[in-house]
Amino acid sequence: MDMLICVFCFVFFPPPVSHSQITRLYSRFTSLDKGENGTLSREDFQRIPELAINPLGDRIINAFFPEGEDQVNFRGFMRTLAHFRPIEDNEKSKDQNGPEPLNSRSNKLHFAFRLYDLDKDDKISRDELLQVLRMMVGVNISDEQLGSIADRTIQEADQDGDSAISFAEFVKVLEKVDVEQKMSIRFLH
Amino acid sequence: TLQIEKGVKKQKALALENLISNGIIQREETSMEEEVAGQRQGCFNLADILYFSKKGFEAIADDEVTRRFSSEELISWNLLSRTNVNFHHVSWQLTVVWITGILIRYCLLMPLRVKCWLSNQVQMTCAALGVRCLSGAVHFHNRENRPQKGGICVANHTSPLDVLILASDGCYSLVGQAHGGLLGLIQKSCMKTTQHVLFERSEMKDRHLVRKKIREHIADKTKLPILIFPEGTCINNTSVMMFKKGSFEVGGTIHPVAIKYDPRFGDAFWNSMKYSVMTYAFKLMTSWAIVCNVWYLPPMVKEEEEDAVHFANRVKAVIAAQGGMSVLPWDGGLKRKKVKESLKEEQQKKYCQIVIENGTVGNGNVH
């Protein structure tokens, strides 16, 4: 069924992704889908060992599941993966009037921002920052040290004085970062 | 310009390696230190999550481990539809060839093999015949290194066929997973003729029992060499996964054997979670042939200062190098069970070491 949706999309909205890339990702999707019901659950993702040992593994998995849902179909899978397509691919499509593509620099940063911003209020609060920090460092750092890291980070990024990091402030902090290289996955043809 | 040259060379090497490894995506093996620390001193940066999120997405698109638990993807098709993962129509001539291939394999090769197989089924000593029934073209190399009595033979594991192939060139005692069904019947009939050691996978956790039995066996120099597959499960023959240290702790001489199947003629890998033994046997009999190379490698012993894990890795490297397979530190048991929590903790610890210097919080350089 998902393949049909894909074919429909390709015919009427040709994407700048090659046919073979879609097919390979589809076979990847089916190999992850142990239940063989055309959708992936969180457990299916957690079965990937390299993802299970990633400190941010759970957050990354959450990014695939829309609010309140437990299953993701192939279209959703591709949509989320699309954030990591290289930015240079967009030159091929040259669609000036369409919506901004998912893998633009701005949308990539927005995706990264949402990894921090759990409650989706467009601000990274001190608590949200602490949560992510704790996930990354495990038990190796005390609460106090972690608290001071969080405070310092907010202090340096915060420009409007609300003790939280908004998306604009986030973008400013990352303006010198090569987002293209750090958030892109290249396919082998 | 030197840097540009180096960059180009690196890209070419990477492209070639990726082509050989059959991955979907291009993976750059940068370390956490390079990506996260960059040019600043150790301290946390909002951008640090980019490294982890990229690694996570790379793992989702294509990971090194789960890839080994399903059949290898071939670079060029061998006219078996089961290996044709990315179907696209090339030409009608190819379709005609493929249809002819089907007719030959299903209507000619298979019935001949079934007839052969049924008549030899009960006689396990006819392992050599069994190999020939599957049109097994097995090349044995370095026969002078064949395992001797009282030694332990270790090999990489792809399917129960490995046993058949090795048994056709020598007699072994086996250590293995007790199976039900047809394979179980065969195992039981083997037990009557030779001394074998069979376990339940759950019983394998009782390592002392395993070690004791192996030790007793090799102490008796008149007993046949014991054949062990230290990976503990079938892997798809493109890489060698973690060798469990149990068999390397008991002392004794280890005779490594490398078994490499040629994937162009047929897929020998038994995906036990997907196919039963009967389905697997049917698949084998409808392939072109089973072609494999077996290298007997010189015997190795554990050195005095060496621990079992290091020795196991040494043997693993030798086998992988001979068979042309890559070496993976991951446990083959991940086919069935989850990864250990401690590996995640290692990653977290590693990140801490970069971010925190000397136990202090570091200075406040965000850029």
XYZ file of C-alpha atoms in Angstrom:
556
model
C 0.000 0.000 0.000
C 2.821 2.327 0.922
C 4.590 1.458 -2.303
C 1.471 2.560 -4.173
C 1.457 5.869 -2.353
C 5.104 6.306 -3.275
C 4.516 5.501 -6.923
C 1.634 7.983 -6.963
C 3.845 10.642 -5.441
C 6.676 10.027 -7.865
C 4.442 10.323 -10.877
C 2.722 13.546 -9.877
C 5.349 15.180 -7.683
C 8.678 13.951 -8.981
C 11.220 14.272 -6.185
C 14.915 14.810 -6.735
C 15.600 11.432 -5.135
C 16.451 8.596 -7.465
C 14.242 5.579 -7.927
C 16.916 3.199 -6.695
C 17.384 5.167 -3.479
C 13.684 4.894 -2.685
C 13.693 1.183 -3.432
C 16.681 0.596 -1.208
C 15.131 2.529 1.629
C 11.919 0.608 1.147
C 13.726 -2.701 1.455
C 15.478 -1.294 4.527
C 12.062 -0.350 5.915
C 10.685 -3.851 5.320
C 13.722 -5.520 6.828
C 13.230 -3.444 9.990
C 9.508 -4.242 10.021
C 9.650 -7.549 11.875
C 5.899 -7.630 12.386
C 5.416 -7.371 8.618
C 2.418 -5.087 8.950
C 3.721 -2.208 6.868
C 4.557 0.021 9.835
C 7.439 0.392 12.251
C 7.070 0.565 16.005
C 9.565 1.945 18.508
C 10.782 -1.589 19.249
C 11.676 -2.076 15.591
C 14.022 0.900 15.806
C 15.488 -0.183 19.111
C 16.548 -3.435 17.526
C 19.264 -1.595 15.626
C 22.306 -2.007 17.905
C 24.137 1.132 16.753
C 21.023 3.157 17.473
C 20.383 1.470 20.809
C 23.787 2.525 22.115
C 23.398 6.101 20.875
C 22.835 8.310 23.949
C 20.165 10.255 22.054
C 18.657 7.105 20.562
C 15.247 7.510 22.177
C 14.901 11.127 21.088
C 15.834 10.269 17.540
C 13.295 7.454 17.484
C 10.634 9.825 18.831
C 11.218 12.144 15.900
C 9.681 9.525 13.623
C 6.430 9.252 15.532
C 3.902 12.059 15.252
C 2.101 13.189 18.385
C 0.501 10.306 20.240
C 1.110 7.664 17.609
C 2.937 4.370 17.993
C 3.378 3.340 14.399
C 5.070 4.991 11.464
C 4.427 4.030 7.851
C 6.866 4.267 4.968
C 5.782 7.759 4.003
C 6.429 9.033 7.537
C 9.731 7.163 7.601
C 10.857 8.848 4.395
C 9.644 12.272 5.516
C 11.750 12.151 8.646
C 14.781 10.738 6.847
C 14.404 13.486 4.238
C 15.687 16.020 6.775
C 19.105 14.444 6.334
C 19.308 14.677 2.583
C 22.227 16.808 1.387
C 21.275 20.429 0.726
C 22.905 20.397 -2.737
C 20.219 18.004 -3.985
C 17.772 20.916 -3.911
C 19.502 22.598 -6.789
C 18.295 19.821 -9.035
C 14.631 20.438 -8.344
C 14.662 24.223 -8.781
C 11.139 24.503 -7.495
C 11.048 28.139 -6.430
C 7.338 28.366 -5.813
C 6.924 25.243 -3.774
C 7.181 24.963 0.002
C 10.640 25.013 1.511
C 12.154 21.536 1.199
C 12.575 19.483 4.370
C 16.342 19.431 4.044
C 16.945 23.187 3.776
C 19.413 24.583 6.282
C 16.607 26.200 8.201
C 14.541 23.036 8.412
C 17.555 20.957 9.436
C 18.189 23.379 12.274
C 14.529 23.280 13.178
C 14.751 19.513 13.378
C 17.754 19.723 15.692
C 15.931 22.362 17.760
C 12.986 20.002 18.191
C 15.304 17.324 19.589
C 15.751 19.657 22.542
C 12.288 21.204 22.641
C 10.158 18.283 23.854
C 6.971 20.232 24.683
C 7.106 22.034 21.327
C 6.629 25.523 22.789
C 9.376 26.888 20.519
C 11.673 27.459 23.465
C 14.398 25.339 25.005
C 13.905 25.756 28.727
C 16.561 24.987 31.351
C 14.809 21.711 32.183
C 14.685 20.593 28.573
C 18.365 21.381 28.156
C 19.169 19.467 31.329
C 17.237 16.456 30.061
C 19.250 16.259 26.871
C 22.516 16.866 28.701
C 21.719 14.057 31.126
C 21.017 11.713 28.219
C 24.357 12.522 26.641
C 26.569 12.236 29.724
C 24.826 9.424 31.589
C 25.808 9.140 35.232
C 29.290 10.533 34.880
C 28.563 14.121 35.913
C 26.884 15.434 39.056
C 23.621 17.374 39.009
C 25.369 20.540 40.109
C 27.997 20.445 37.392
C 25.347 19.696 34.818
C 23.232 22.540 36.144
C 26.072 24.986 35.779
C 26.786 23.821 32.224
C 23.125 24.346 31.365
C 23.054 27.785 32.998
C 26.163 28.900 31.197
C 24.886 27.685 27.844
C 21.577 29.532 28.258
C 23.323 32.642 29.484
C 25.485 32.821 26.393
C 22.728 32.088 23.937
C 19.897 34.059 25.492
C 19.471 37.504 24.008
C 15.950 38.531 25.009
C 16.469 37.669 28.653
C 13.728 35.072 29.104
C 16.153 32.384 30.398
C 15.258 30.122 27.536
C 16.598 29.615 24.037
C 14.262 30.467 21.206
C 14.699 29.168 17.674
C 16.195 32.449 16.477
C 18.743 32.401 19.303
C 19.513 28.766 18.530
C 20.168 29.627 14.898
C 22.464 32.455 15.972
C 24.527 30.137 18.165
C 24.922 27.673 15.318
C 25.551 30.213 12.563
C 29.187 29.209 12.156
C 28.454 25.471 12.184
C 28.605 23.594 8.909
C 25.087 22.201 9.172
C 25.304 20.794 5.660
C 28.142 18.462 6.616
C 26.947 17.620 10.110
C 23.365 16.854 9.197
C 23.546 15.178 5.830
C 23.673 11.578 4.778
C 24.844 10.803 1.290
C 23.491 7.894 -0.693
C 25.629 5.635 -2.781
C 23.990 5.216 -6.157
C 46.938 21.620 -2.513
C 48.354 18.728 -0.521
C 45.203 18.754 1.589
C 43.007 18.772 -1.492
C 44.932 15.808 -2.913
C 44.600 13.919 0.334
C 40.914 14.712 0.353
C 40.411 13.394 -3.157
C 42.359 10.203 -2.419
C 40.345 9.663 0.730
C 37.077 10.130 -1.190
C 38.145 7.600 -3.824
C 39.209 5.068 -1.220
C 35.963 5.580 0.657
C 33.893 5.169 -2.503
C 35.666 1.943 -3.369
C 35.304 0.587 0.160
C 31.618 1.454 0.230
C 31.050 -0.259 -3.070
C 32.698 -3.398 -1.774
C 30.822 -3.328 1.503
C 27.487 -2.950 -0.331
C 26.178 -0.233 1.929
C 23.297 2.051 1.093
C 24.862 5.232 2.420
C 28.291 6.779 2.546
C 29.661 6.517 6.053
C 32.640 8.532 7.167
C 34.396 6.931 10.070
C 35.067 10.061 12.084
C 35.510 9.680 15.784
C 33.458 11.406 18.444
C 36.541 13.415 19.394
C 37.017 14.857 15.922
C 33.398 15.769 15.389
C 32.448 17.100 18.806
C 35.642 18.715 20.075
C 36.693 20.393 16.851
C 38.862 23.392 17.425
C 37.622 24.515 20.792
C 38.595 23.310 24.221
C 36.423 20.764 25.907
C 33.029 22.165 26.839
C 29.412 21.598 25.955
C 27.967 23.145 22.829
C 24.374 23.216 21.621
C 25.658 21.796 18.329
C 26.913 18.597 19.947
C 23.602 16.854 19.366
C 24.187 17.122 15.620
C 26.880 14.460 15.871
C 24.646 12.033 17.747
C 21.632 12.690 15.583
C 23.604 12.130 12.392
C 25.057 8.883 13.734
C 21.576 7.798 14.764
C 20.095 8.479 11.339
C 22.989 6.728 9.627
C 22.266 3.678 11.768
C 18.584 3.827 10.814
C 19.319 4.077 7.101
C 21.905 1.309 7.163
C 23.749 -0.345 10.029
C 26.686 -2.723 10.102
C 25.120 -5.288 12.391
C 21.566 -6.165 11.281
C 22.860 -6.277 7.723
C 24.774 -9.465 8.602
C 21.660 -11.312 9.672
C 20.078 -11.361 6.247
C 21.380 -12.593 2.951
C 24.149 -10.694 1.253
C 23.166 -8.306 -1.518
C 25.103 -9.027 -4.672
C 26.609 -6.338 -6.832
C 25.588 -8.153 -9.989
C 22.653 -10.460 -10.195
C 23.130 -14.205 -10.403
C 19.771 -14.972 -12.037
C 18.168 -16.197 -8.822
C 15.078 -14.146 -8.086
C 15.598 -14.528 -4.358
C 18.774 -12.436 -4.585
C 17.140 -9.776 -6.701
C 16.377 -7.173 -4.079
C 16.015 -4.089 -6.223
C 14.007 -5.342 -9.109
C 13.969 -3.331 -12.250
C 13.431 -4.652 -15.736
C 16.636 -4.605 -17.752
C 15.737 -6.248 -21.027
C 13.539 -9.008 -22.356
C 16.595 -11.074 -23.246
C 17.540 -11.188 -19.587
C 14.003 -12.231 -18.691
C 14.225 -15.117 -21.165
C 17.531 -16.215 -19.661
C 16.041 -16.000 -16.211
C 13.033 -18.123 -17.174
C 15.324 -20.729 -18.707
C 17.288 -20.705 -15.487
C 14.140 -21.377 -13.485
C 13.223 -24.328 -15.693
C 16.681 -25.824 -15.339
C 16.878 -25.350 -11.590
C 13.388 -26.486 -10.659
C 12.738 -29.184 -13.234
C 16.164 -30.660 -13.757
C 18.602 -29.972 -10.936
C 16.180 -30.276 -8.039
C 14.532 -33.631 -8.799
C 17.939 -35.187 -9.357
C 19.124 -33.854 -6.046
C 16.014 -34.936 -4.131
C 16.432 -38.480 -5.373
C 20.039 -38.395 -4.307
C 19.281 -36.818 -0.960
C 16.532 -39.194 0.094
C 18.623 -42.255 -0.501
C 21.499 -40.947 1.592
C 19.484 -39.295 4.293
C 20.066 -41.691 7.139
C 23.776 -42.226 6.600
C 25.632 -39.322 8.104
C 28.939 -40.849 7.217
C 28.016 -40.128 3.634
C 28.561 -36.435 4.254
C 30.779 -36.285 1.230
C 27.982 -37.634 -0.909
C 25.692 -35.069 0.619
C 27.970 -32.292 -0.449
C 28.130 -33.660 -3.960
C 24.315 -33.957 -4.039
C 24.081 -30.241 -3.656
C 26.599 -29.898 -6.441
C 28.986 -28.749 -3.837
C 32.265 -27.791 -5.342
C 34.408 -27.523 -2.286
C 38.050 -26.593 -2.529
C 40.136 -27.521 0.460
C 43.346 -25.565 0.891
C 46.336 -26.396 3.026
C 45.198 -29.853 3.967
C 48.410 -30.358 5.907
C 46.944 -28.104 8.593
C 43.917 -30.309 9.158
C 42.832 -30.493 12.807
C 44.378 -33.311 14.800
C 42.906 -35.428 17.561
C 42.648 -33.659 20.890
C 42.510 -30.239 19.268
C 39.729 -27.715 18.862
C 38.665 -26.706 15.396
C 37.074 -23.263 15.124
C 35.430 -21.848 12.039
C 33.159 -19.017 10.971
C 29.531 -20.068 10.797
C 27.116 -19.585 7.930
C 24.823 -22.613 7.961
C 24.606 -26.240 9.088
C 26.161 -26.965 5.731
C 29.496 -25.929 7.245
C 29.386 -29.098 9.323
C 28.605 -31.222 6.296
C 31.475 -29.748 4.359
C 34.028 -30.082 7.117
C 32.790 -33.577 7.981
C 33.341 -34.690 4.404
C 37.039 -34.079 4.868
C 37.587 -35.292 8.398
C 35.831 -36.617 11.478
C 34.797 -34.244 14.211
C 32.899 -34.180 17.436
C 30.387 -31.409 17.419
C 29.266 -28.823 19.913
C 26.068 -27.209 18.903
C 22.542 -26.069 19.459
C 20.086 -28.930 19.841
C 17.374 -28.556 17.231
C 13.907 -29.977 16.931
C 12.317 -31.391 13.847
C 14.218 -32.953 11.008
C 17.568 -31.556 12.023
C 17.004 -32.883 15.543
C 16.449 -36.377 14.158
C 19.679 -36.158 12.216
C 21.496 -34.935 15.313
C 20.134 -37.797 17.393
C 21.262 -40.325 14.839
C 24.732 -38.766 14.888
C 24.929 -39.131 18.636
C 24.774 -42.877 18.274
C 27.861 -43.044 16.083
C 30.181 -40.448 17.577
C 30.692 -38.519 20.786
C 28.907 -35.175 20.379
C 28.049 -32.426 22.810
C 24.637 -30.854 22.321
C 23.195 -27.890 24.230
C 20.091 -25.821 24.473
C 20.751 -22.189 23.701
C 19.468 -21.294 27.170
C 21.831 -23.794 28.720
C 24.743 -22.140 26.958
C 24.595 -19.510 29.648
C 25.998 -22.114 31.990
C 29.515 -21.581 30.739
C 31.144 -23.781 33.353
C 29.246 -26.773 32.083
C 30.283 -26.086 28.510
C 33.906 -25.564 29.443
C 33.992 -28.675 31.602
C 32.659 -30.881 28.850
C 35.045 -29.450 26.274
C 37.993 -29.768 28.616
C 37.190 -33.408 29.308
C 36.876 -34.097 25.643
C 40.170 -32.608 24.536
C 42.045 -34.119 27.464
C 41.383 -37.505 25.933
C 43.845 -37.588 23.029
C 42.072 -40.451 21.350
C 38.891 -38.461 20.914
C 38.112 -36.718 17.668
C 38.868 -33.021 17.354
C 35.973 -30.954 18.564
C 34.336 -28.573 16.107
C 33.110 -25.278 17.506
C 31.608 -22.183 15.900
C 32.497 -19.407 18.332
C 30.150 -16.857 16.748
C 27.315 -18.880 18.230
C 24.900 -18.328 15.366
C 24.709 -18.226 11.571
C 26.111 -15.089 9.995
C 25.743 -14.273 6.323
C 29.384 -14.905 5.336
C 30.349 -11.288 4.631
C 31.916 -10.699 7.998
C 33.113 -12.470 11.098
C 31.400 -11.352 14.290
C 32.456 -11.612 17.887
C 34.038 -14.901 18.909
C 32.788 -16.042 22.288
C 35.732 -16.624 24.547
C 34.564 -19.941 26.053
C 36.397 -22.237 23.689
C 39.552 -20.153 23.920
C 39.811 -20.462 27.671
C 40.125 -24.218 27.972
C 43.664 -24.467 26.691
C 44.582 -26.869 23.940
C 45.529 -26.198 20.346
C 43.163 -24.195 18.203
C 42.958 -25.104 14.526
C 41.314 -22.189 12.712
C 39.360 -22.897 9.548
C 38.010 -20.264 7.185
C 34.940 -21.134 5.123
C 33.909 -18.800 2.341
C 30.991 -19.511 0.026
C 30.835 -18.058 -3.448
C 27.578 -16.063 -3.441
C 27.263 -16.067 -7.207
C 26.206 -19.692 -7.350
C 23.829 -19.816 -4.447
C 23.110 -18.352 -1.074
C 24.293 -20.741 1.616
C 23.293 -18.541 4.565
C 20.569 -20.039 6.760
C 18.342 -17.311 8.142
C 16.903 -19.501 10.890
C 14.418 -16.858 11.956
C 12.942 -16.613 8.503
C 13.269 -20.113 7.023
C 12.825 -23.580 8.472
C 15.315 -26.323 7.681
C 13.076 -27.789 4.988
C 12.638 -24.418 3.251
C 16.358 -23.839 3.513
C 17.172 -27.245 2.034
C 14.742 -26.563 -0.803
C 16.412 -23.245 -1.479
C 19.791 -24.943 -1.580
C 18.601 -27.542 -4.009
C 17.180 -24.985 -6.371
C 20.320 -22.843 -6.490
C 22.939 -23.172 -9.157
C 25.482 -24.876 -6.922
C 27.230 -24.590 -3.610
C 30.753 -23.460 -4.239
C 32.995 -22.840 -1.333
C 36.590 -22.550 -0.299
C 37.855 -24.054 2.924
C 41.216 -22.976 4.226
C 42.849 -24.953 7.001
C 45.018 -22.469 8.875
C 48.114 -23.264 10.937
C 47.374 -24.189 14.555
C 47.466 -21.473 17.199
C 47.915 -21.554 20.953
C 47.181 -19.004 23.599
C 50.275 -17.184 24.735
C 51.035 -16.946 28.429
C 50.338 -13.265 29.020
C 47.383 -13.269 26.650
C 43.813 -13.370 27.937
C 41.088 -15.405 26.272
C 39.361 -12.419 24.652
C 42.574 -11.214 23.039
C 43.357 -14.707 21.804
C 39.840 -15.082 20.398
C 40.242 -11.800 18.507
C 43.591 -12.921 17.161
C 42.098 -16.138 15.772
C 39.121 -14.222 14.414
C 41.390 -11.799 12.556
C 43.316 -14.656 10.957
C 40.136 -16.363 9.763
C 38.641 -13.140 8.433
C 41.830 -12.207 6.607
C 42.005 -15.581 4.878
C 38.362 -15.630 3.888
C 38.284 -12.016 2.742
C 35.613 -11.029 5.249
C 35.408 -7.968 7.421
C 35.845 -8.134 11.177
C 33.068 -6.876 13.443
C 33.330 -6.589 17.210
C 29.547 -6.967 17.587
C 28.007 -10.079 19.116
C 26.176 -12.434 16.765
C 23.685 -12.925 19.573
C 22.242 -9.516 18.686
C 20.275 -11.389 16.069
C 17.974 -12.480 18.852
C 18.561 -10.298 21.861
C 18.975 -6.604 22.670
C 22.253 -4.821 22.943
C 23.802 -4.451 26.378
C 23.086 -1.260 28.297
C 26.782 -0.994 29.144
C 27.664 -0.170 25.540
C 25.444 2.921 25.722
C 27.142 3.883 28.979
C 30.502 3.645 27.236
C 29.343 6.160 24.631
C 28.140 8.518 27.359
C 31.412 8.235 29.211
C 33.334 8.972 26.045
C 31.299 12.141 25.470
C 31.944 13.274 29.027
C 35.657 12.945 28.634
C 35.555 15.281 25.681
C 33.280 17.828 27.260
C 34.737 17.918 30.740
C 38.436 18.522 31.186
C 40.243 17.299 34.279
C 37.038 17.062 36.254
C 36.386 20.781 35.918
C 33.680 22.386 33.867
C 35.945 24.086 31.309
C 35.743 27.703 30.220
C 32.775 29.238 28.545
C 33.660 29.157 24.876
C 30.538 28.413 22.913
C 32.038 29.076 19.502
